[in-house]
XYZ file of C-alpha atoms in Angstrom:
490
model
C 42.766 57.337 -31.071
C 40.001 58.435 -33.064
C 36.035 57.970 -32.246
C 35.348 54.770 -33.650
C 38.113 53.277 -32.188
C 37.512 54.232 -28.982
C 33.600 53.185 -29.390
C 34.294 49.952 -30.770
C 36.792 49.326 -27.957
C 34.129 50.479 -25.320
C 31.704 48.077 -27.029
C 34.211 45.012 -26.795
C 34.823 45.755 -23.110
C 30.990 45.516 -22.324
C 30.436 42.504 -24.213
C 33.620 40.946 -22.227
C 32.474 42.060 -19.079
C 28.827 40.655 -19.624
C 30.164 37.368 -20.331
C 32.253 37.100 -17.339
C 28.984 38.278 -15.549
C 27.017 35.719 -17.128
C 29.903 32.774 -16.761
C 30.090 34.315 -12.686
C 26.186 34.218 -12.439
C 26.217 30.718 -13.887
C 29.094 29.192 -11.871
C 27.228 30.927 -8.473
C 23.643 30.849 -9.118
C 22.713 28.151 -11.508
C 25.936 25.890 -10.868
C 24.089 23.859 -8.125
C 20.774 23.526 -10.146
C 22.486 22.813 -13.280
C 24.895 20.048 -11.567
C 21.841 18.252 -10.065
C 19.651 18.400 -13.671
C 18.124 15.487 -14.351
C 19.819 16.061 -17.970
C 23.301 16.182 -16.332
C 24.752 13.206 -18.242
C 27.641 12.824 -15.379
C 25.115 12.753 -12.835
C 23.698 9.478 -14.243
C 27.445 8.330 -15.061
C 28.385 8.635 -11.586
C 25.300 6.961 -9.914
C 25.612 4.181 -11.814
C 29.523 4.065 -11.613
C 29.702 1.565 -8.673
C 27.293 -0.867 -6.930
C 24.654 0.057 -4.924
C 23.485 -0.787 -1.583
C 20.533 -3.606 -1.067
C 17.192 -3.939 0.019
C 17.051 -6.688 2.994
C 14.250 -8.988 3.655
C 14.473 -11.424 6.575
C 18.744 -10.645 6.964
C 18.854 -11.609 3.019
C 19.274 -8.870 0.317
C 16.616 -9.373 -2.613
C 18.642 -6.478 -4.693
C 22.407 -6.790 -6.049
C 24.052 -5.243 -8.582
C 26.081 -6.513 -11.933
C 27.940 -5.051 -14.797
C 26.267 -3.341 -17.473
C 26.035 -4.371 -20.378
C 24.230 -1.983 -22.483
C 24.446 0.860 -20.678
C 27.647 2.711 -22.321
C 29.299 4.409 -19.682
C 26.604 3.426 -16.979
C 28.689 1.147 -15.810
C 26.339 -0.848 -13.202
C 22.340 -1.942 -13.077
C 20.388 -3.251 -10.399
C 19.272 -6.932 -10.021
C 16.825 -8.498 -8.558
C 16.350 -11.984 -6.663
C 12.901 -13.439 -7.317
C 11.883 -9.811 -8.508
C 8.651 -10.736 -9.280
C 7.723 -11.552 -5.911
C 9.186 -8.326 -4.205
C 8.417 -5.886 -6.656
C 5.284 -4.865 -4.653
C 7.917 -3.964 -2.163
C 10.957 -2.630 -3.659
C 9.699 -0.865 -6.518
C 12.206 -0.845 -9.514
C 15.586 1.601 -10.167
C 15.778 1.958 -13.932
C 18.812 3.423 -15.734
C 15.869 5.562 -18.065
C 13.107 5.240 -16.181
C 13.930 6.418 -12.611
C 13.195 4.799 -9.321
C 10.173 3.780 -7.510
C 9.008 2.793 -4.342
C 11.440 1.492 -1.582
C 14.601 2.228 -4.284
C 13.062 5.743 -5.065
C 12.033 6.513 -1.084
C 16.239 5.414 -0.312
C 17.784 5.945 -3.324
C 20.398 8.522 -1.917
C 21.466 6.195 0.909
C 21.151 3.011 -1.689
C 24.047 5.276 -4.349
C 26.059 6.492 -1.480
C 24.868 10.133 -1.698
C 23.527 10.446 1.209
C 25.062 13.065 3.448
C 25.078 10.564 6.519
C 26.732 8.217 4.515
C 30.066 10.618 4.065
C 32.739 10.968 6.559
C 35.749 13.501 6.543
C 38.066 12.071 4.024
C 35.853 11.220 1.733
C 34.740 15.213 2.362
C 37.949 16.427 2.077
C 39.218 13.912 -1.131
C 35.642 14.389 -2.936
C 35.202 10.525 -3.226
C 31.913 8.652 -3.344
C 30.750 7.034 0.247
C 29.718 3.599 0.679
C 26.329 2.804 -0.581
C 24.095 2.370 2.503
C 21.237 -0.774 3.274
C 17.469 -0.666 3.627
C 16.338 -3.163 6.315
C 12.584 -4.066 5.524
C 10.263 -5.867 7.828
C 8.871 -8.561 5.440
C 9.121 -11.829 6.316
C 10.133 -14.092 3.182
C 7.429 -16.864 3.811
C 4.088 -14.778 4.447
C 5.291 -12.847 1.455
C 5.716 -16.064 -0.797
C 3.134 -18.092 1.099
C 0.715 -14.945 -0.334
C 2.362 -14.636 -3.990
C 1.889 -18.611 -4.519
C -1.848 -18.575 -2.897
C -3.119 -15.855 -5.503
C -1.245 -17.670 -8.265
C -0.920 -14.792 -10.654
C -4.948 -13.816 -9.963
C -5.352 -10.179 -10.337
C -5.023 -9.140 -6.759
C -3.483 -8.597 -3.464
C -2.657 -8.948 0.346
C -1.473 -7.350 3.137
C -0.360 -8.498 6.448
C 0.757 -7.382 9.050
C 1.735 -8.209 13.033
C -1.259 -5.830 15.001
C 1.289 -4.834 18.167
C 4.067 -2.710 16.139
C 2.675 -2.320 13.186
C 5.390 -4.249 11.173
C 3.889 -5.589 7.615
C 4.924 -9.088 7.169
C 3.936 -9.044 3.648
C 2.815 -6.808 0.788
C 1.482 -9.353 -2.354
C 0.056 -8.094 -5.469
C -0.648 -9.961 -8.742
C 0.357 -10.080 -11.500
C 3.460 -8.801 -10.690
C 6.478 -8.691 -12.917
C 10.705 -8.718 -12.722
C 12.654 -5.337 -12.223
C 15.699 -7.066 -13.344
C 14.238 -6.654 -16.919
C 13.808 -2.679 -17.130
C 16.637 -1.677 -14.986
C 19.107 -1.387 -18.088
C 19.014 0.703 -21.390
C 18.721 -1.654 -24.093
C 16.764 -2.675 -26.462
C 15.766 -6.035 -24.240
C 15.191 -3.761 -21.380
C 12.586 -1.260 -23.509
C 10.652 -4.240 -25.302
C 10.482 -5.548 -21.543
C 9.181 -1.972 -20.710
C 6.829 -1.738 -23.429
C 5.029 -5.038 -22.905
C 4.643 -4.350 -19.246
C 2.535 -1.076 -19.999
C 1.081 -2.462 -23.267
C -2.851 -1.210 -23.603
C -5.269 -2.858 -26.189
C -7.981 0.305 -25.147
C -9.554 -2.180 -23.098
C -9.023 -1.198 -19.152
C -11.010 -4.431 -18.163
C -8.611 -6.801 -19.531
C -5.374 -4.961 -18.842
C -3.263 -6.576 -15.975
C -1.722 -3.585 -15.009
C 1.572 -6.041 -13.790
C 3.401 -2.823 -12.650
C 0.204 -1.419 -10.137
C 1.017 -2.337 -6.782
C -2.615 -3.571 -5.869
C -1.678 -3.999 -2.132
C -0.737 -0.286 -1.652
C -2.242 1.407 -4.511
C -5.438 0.504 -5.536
C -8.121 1.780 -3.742
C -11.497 -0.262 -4.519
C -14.938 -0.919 -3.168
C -14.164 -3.504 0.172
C -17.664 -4.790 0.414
C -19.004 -6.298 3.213
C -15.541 -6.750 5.514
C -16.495 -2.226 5.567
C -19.017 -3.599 8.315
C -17.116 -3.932 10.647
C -15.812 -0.279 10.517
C -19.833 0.384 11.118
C -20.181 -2.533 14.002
C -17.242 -0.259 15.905
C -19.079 3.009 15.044
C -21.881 1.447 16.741
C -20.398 0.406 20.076
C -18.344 2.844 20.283
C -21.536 5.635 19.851
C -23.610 3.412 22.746
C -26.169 2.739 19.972
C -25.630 -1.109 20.777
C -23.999 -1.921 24.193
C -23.116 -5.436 23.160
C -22.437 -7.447 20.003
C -24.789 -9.732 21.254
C -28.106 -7.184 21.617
C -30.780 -7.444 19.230
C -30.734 -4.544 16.664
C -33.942 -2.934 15.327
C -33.489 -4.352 11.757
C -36.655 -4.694 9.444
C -35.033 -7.328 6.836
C -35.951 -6.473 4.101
C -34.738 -2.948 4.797
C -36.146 -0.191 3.181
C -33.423 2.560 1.896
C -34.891 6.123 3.651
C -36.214 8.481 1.419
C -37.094 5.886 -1.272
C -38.352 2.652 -2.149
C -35.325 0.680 -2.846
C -35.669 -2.673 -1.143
C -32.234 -3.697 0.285
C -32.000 -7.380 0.384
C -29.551 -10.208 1.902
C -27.756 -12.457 0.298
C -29.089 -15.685 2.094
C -32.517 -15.264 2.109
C -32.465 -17.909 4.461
C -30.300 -16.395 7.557
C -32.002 -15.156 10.468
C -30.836 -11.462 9.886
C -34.846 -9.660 11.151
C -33.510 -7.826 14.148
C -30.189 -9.287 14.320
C -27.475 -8.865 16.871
C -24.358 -7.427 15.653
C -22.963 -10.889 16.237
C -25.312 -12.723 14.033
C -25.324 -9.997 11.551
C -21.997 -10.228 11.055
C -21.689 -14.297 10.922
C -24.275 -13.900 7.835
C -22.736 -10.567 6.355
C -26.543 -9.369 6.859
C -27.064 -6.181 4.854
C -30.280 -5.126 6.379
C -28.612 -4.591 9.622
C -25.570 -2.752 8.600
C -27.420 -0.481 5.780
C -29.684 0.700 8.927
C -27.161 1.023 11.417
C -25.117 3.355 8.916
C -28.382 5.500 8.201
C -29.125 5.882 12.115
C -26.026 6.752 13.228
C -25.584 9.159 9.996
C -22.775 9.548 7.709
C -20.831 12.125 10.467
C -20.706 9.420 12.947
C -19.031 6.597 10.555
C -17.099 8.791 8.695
C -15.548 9.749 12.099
C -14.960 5.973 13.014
C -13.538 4.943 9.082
C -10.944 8.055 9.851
C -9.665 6.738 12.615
C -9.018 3.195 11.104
C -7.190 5.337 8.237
C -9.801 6.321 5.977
C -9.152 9.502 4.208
C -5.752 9.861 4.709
C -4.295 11.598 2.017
C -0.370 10.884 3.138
C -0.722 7.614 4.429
C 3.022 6.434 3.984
C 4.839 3.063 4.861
C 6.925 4.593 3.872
C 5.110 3.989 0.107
C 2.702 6.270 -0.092
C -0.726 4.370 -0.031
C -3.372 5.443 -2.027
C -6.000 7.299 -0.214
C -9.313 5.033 1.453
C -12.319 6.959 1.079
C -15.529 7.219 3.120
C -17.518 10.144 1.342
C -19.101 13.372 2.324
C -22.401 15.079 1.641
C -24.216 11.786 1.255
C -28.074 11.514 1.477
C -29.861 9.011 3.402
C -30.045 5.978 1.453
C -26.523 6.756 -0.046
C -25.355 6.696 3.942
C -27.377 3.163 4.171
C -25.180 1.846 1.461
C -21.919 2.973 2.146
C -22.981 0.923 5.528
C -22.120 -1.799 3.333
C -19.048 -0.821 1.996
C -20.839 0.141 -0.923
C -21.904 3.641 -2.948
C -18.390 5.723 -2.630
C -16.424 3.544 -0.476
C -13.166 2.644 -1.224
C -10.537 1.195 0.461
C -7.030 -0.681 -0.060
C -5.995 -4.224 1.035
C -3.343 -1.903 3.056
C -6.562 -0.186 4.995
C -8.811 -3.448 5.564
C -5.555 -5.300 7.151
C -5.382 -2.025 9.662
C -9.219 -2.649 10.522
C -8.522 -6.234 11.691
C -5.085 -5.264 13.069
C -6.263 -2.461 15.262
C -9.132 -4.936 16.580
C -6.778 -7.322 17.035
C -4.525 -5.202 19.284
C -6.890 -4.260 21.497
C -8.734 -1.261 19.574
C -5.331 0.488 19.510
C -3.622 0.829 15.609
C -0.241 0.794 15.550
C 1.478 2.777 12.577
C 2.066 0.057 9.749
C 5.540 0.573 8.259
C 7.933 -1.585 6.097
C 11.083 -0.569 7.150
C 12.830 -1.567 10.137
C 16.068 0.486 9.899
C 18.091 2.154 7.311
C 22.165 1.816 8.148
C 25.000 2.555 6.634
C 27.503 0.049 4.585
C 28.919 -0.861 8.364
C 25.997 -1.561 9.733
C 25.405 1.217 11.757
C 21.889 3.130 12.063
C 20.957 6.273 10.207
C 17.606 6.142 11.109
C 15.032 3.654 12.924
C 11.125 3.152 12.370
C 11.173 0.172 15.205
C 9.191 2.631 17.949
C 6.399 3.628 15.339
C 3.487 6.001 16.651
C -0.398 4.718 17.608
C -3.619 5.751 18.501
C -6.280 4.567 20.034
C -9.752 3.464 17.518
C -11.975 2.214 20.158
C -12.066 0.744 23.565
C -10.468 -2.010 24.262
C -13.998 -3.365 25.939
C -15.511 -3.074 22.010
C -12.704 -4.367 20.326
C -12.538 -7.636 22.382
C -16.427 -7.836 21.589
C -15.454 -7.108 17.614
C -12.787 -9.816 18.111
C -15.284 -12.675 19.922
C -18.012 -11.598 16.516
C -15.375 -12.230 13.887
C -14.632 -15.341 15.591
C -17.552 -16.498 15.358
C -17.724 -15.741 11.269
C -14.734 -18.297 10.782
C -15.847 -20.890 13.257
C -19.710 -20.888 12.499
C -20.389 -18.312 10.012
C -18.817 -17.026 5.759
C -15.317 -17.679 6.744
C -14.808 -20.636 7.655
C -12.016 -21.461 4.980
C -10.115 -19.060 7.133
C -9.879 -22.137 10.243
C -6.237 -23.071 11.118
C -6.354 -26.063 14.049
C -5.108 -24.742 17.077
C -5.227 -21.228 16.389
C -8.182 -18.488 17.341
C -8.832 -16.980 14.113
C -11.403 -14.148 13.293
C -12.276 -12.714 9.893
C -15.435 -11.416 8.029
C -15.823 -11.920 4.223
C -17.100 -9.657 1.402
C -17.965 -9.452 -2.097
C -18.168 -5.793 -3.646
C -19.871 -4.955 -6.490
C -17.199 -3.658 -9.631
C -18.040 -1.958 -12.933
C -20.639 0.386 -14.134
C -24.306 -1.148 -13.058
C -22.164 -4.422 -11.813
C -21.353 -5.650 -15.085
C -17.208 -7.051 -13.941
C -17.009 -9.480 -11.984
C -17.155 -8.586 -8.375
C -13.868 -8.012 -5.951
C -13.472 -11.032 -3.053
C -12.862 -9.762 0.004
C -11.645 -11.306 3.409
C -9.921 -9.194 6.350
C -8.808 -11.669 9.167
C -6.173 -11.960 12.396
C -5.163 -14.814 13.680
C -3.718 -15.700 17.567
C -1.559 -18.814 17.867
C -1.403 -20.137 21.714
C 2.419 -18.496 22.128
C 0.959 -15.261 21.862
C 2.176 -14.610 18.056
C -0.421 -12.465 15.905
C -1.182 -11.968 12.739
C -3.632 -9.156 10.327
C -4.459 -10.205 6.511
C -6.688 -8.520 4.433
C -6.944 -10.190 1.082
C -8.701 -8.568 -1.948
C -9.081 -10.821 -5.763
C -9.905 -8.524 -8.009
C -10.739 -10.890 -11.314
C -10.254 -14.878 -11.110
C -11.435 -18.026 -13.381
C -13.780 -18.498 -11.234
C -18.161 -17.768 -12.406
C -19.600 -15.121 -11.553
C -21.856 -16.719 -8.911
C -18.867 -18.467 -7.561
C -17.115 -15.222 -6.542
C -16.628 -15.141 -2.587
C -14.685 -13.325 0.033
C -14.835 -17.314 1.776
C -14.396 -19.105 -1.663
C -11.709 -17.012 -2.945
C -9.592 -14.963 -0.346
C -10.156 -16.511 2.826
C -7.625 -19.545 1.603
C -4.977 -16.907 0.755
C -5.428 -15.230 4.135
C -5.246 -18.615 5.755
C -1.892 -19.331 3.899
C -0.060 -16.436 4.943
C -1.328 -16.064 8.837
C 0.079 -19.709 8.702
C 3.245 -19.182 7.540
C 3.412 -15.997 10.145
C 2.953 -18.155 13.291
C 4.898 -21.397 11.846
C-alpha cells in the first residue's frame, strides 16, 4: 500500500470515528436537553395529542378541551367556560404562546407528564398517564358577584375567608376569553393581537390580559392607615383606639412647610383618636403618627401584613407591595397615608383586613385546595397553609371595633349588609404624574355573618365614568365589596 493510501485511509478513519463521537456525545449528553427544547416539534405534538386535565372551581371544571381545528398535527386546544370571568385565575395555555398562571404553575400534572401521574405500565410500555386536576378554592358566586359589580371598570378584587387563608375570589377588569388564543390560527392571532394592541398611549390602554388583582401593584391610599393604626398599638404609642392623639390639623410635614390638609374640612380630626381618625380617613393624624413612629417602625408592621415580599405566591406569583426605604421626614409623613412610594395590590389590602379579621393572625392566602390525579387521588394538598402572627389579638379586636365604626357611622357606609357586622375603611390615592389621572378607589373590608362565616375584600377601581370629584373608595368600591362579602355568607 503506498503512502497516500495509507494517509488517506488514516484520515477517513478519524473523520469516522469523530462522528460516532459526536453522534455518542449527542445521544448521551445533549439527548435530554435537545428532547425537552422548546423547538422540539414532537414535544408540542405530543402535549397537545390528547385532552388535558381541568381546572375546578366549586366541584365544576371551568377548562375542557376540543378538537383542533387549526392546529395541524396539534391535535387538541384548551377551552374555556365563561373564560372571561376566570381568566384572572387560570391564566391561559396557548398552542404558540405558552401557559400562564394556574395552567403554567400545573401544566405537567394538567398534560399527564407529571412523574406522580405515571404508574408501572405506563413506565414500562412508554405511554402517556392520565392528565391530572387542579382543585381551586374560588367560590363561583363571590367570583361572579365581583366580575358583574365592576362591570368591565378597569379594576379589581380580592377576597378571601381570614381563618385559612382560602381566596374566594380573584376579579380583575377588563378581562378577556382564553378560548380565543389557545389555538394557532389566524382567528386565534388577530384575537392575540387586539388583546395587546397599543395606540402609544399607556393611559388609555386596558391592558385586558394584566391580572389587576394579583399583579398590579398601585398607590392604596387611605385604607394604608390602617397598616399605621396597628404600627401604633402595637409600638404602645396609643394604648387604645379610642385615646386622643397629639394631632395639630392642619399638620405641618417636618422639615418643611408643606401644609397637609383633610379632606372634610369639616370633621373633627384636631387631636383625634385613632377611632375618629379613621371614621373620617383624617390625614393629619396618620401623616404624624407615621413621622413619630419613623419609617423603621411601619416598615416593620407593612412587612408583616406582606409588604415587600418579593415571592409572595398563591401559588401566582403576586407582584411585590412596597413600603420604601431611606425616606426623609415628610416623605415618612406621607407614606403614613399610603402615599409617596407606597404601593400595594388588591391581593395585599384584602390580607390587611383578613389578618384583623382573624384575630391579628394572617393566614397564608392560597388558591388551590388540592392537586389529584385523574382518579381523584391527592398529589399534593395546600388545605393546612402556614401563619403568623401581625399583632395582638387585644389590637386587632380594637382595629376591628374602629373599622366598624367607618361602615356604620363613618366613609363606608355603602359597605352595610343588614344583619351582618361589617368593618371597612375607604381610600382614594392619588395616580399620574402631579395627579393628573383620575385617582384609584379604594375600600378594604371583612364582614361577620351571625353563623360565624367570614369574609376579607379589598376592592381597588382604577379608572371609571365617573368625575373626577366623584371618585370614592365609598362611592365606587365599597358596593363591589358589599356584593361579594354577600354572596360569601349567602
Amino acid at each position: 500500500m503506498n503512502r497516500t493510501i495509507r494517509r488517506a485511509g488514516t484520515v477517513t478513519l478519524l473523520l469516522v470515528m469523530a462522528l460516532l463521537a459526536r453522534l455518542t456525545w449527542m445521544q448521551v449528553v445533549d439527548g435530554q436537553a435537545l428532547a425537552d427544547s422548546d423547538k422540539n416539534r414532537r414535544n408540542a405534538i405530543e402535549q397537545y395529542g390528547h385532552p388535558f386535565g381541568d381546572i375546578i372551581v366549586g366541584g365544576k371544571p371551568v377548562t375542557g378541551s376540543k378538537r383542533s381545528e387549526d392546529g395541524g398535527d396539534l391535535r387538541y386546544q384548551r377551552t374555556y367556560t365563561d373564560g372571561p370571568l376566570y381568566a384572572p385565575v387560570t391564566g391561559f395555555a396557548s398552542q404558540v404562546r405558552g401557559w400562564t398562571q394556574l395552567e403554567g404553575i400545573y401544566q405537567d400534572v394538567l398534560d399527564g407528564t407529571d412523574d406522580r401521574l405515571q404508574n408501572p405500565l405506563n413506565m414500562l410500555t412508554g405511554k402517556q398517564a392520565k392528565p391530572g386536576n387542579v382543585l381551586t378554592t374560588i367560590d363561583s358566586g363571590v367570583q361572579r358577584a365581583g366580575y358583574q359589580a365592576l362591570n368591565g371598570k378597569k379594576g379589581a378584587a380580592v377576597a378571601i375567608d381570614p381563618d385559612n387563608g382560602e381566596i374566594l375570589g380573584a376579579v380583575s377588569t377588563p378581562s378577556f376569553d382564553p378560548s380565543a388564543i389557545s389555538g394557532s390560527g389566524k382567528d386565534d392571532t388577530a384575537a392575540w393581537n387586539a388583546l395587546t394592541a397599543r395606540d402609544g398611549n399607556d393611559k388609555d390602554d386596558d391592558k385586558p390580559t394584566l391580572n389587576r388583582a394579583l399583579r398590579q401593584s398601585v398607590p392604596p391610599g387611605s385604607t394604608f392607615k390602617l397598616v399605621v393604626a396597628a404600627a401604633a398599638l402595637e409600638d404602645g404609642l396609643y394604648s387604645s383606639v379610642d385615646e386622643p392623639t397629639h394631632s395639630p390639623d392642619p399638620y405641618t410635614l417636618k422639615g418643611t412647610s408643606t401644609v397637609l390638609k383633610n379632606e372634610n374640612t369639616a370633621a373633627p380630626c384636631e387631636n383625634a383618636s385613632l377611632r375618629t381618625a379613621l371614621r373620617y380617613s383624617c390625614n393629619n393624624v396618620f401623616a404624624k403618627l407615621a413621622t413619630d413612629l419613623g419609617q423603621k417602625k411601619v416598615r416593620a408592621q407593612a412587612e408583616k401584613f406582606g409588604f415587600n415580599d418579593s415571592k409572595q405566591d398563591v401559588p401566582v406569583r403576586a407582584s411585590e407591595s412596597r413600603f420604601p426605604k431611606k425616606m426623609d421626614a415628610a416623605q415618612t409623613g406621607l407614606s403614613g397615608i399610603g402615599q409617596y412610594d407606597v404601593t400595594a395590590t388588591p391581593l395585599q389590602m384584602a390580607m390587611v383586613s383578613q389578618a384583623i379579621a382573624h384575630g391579628g393572625e394572617l393566614v397564608d392566602p392560597h388558591m388551590v385546595s388540592q392537586v389529584q390525579d385523574s382518579g381523584g387521588a391527592t398529589l399534593r394538598s395546600y388545605e393546612n397553609p402556614g401563619s403568623h402572627r401581625v399583632m395582638s389579638q387585644d389590637n386587632a379586636e380594637q382595629l376591628q371595633s374602629a373599622m366598624e365604626t367607618v361602615v356604620d357611622k363613618g366613609t363606608g357606609s355603602n359597605a352595610k349588609i343588614d344583619g351582618v357586622t361589617v368593618g371597612g375603611k375607604t381610600g382614594t390615592a392619588q395616580h399620574g404624574v402631579d395627579n393628573s389621572g383620575t385617582p384609584y378607589a379604594w375600600f378594604t373590608s371583612y364582614a361577620k355573618s351571625d353563623s360565624g362565616k367570614k369574609v376579607a375584600v379589598a376592592v381597588m377601581v382604577e379608572d371609571s365614568d365617573a368625575a373626577r370629584a366623584e371618585v370614592s373608595g365609598n362611592g365606587l368600591a365599597a358596593p363591589i365589596a358589599e356584593k361579594m362579602m354577600r354572596a360569601a355568607l349567602r
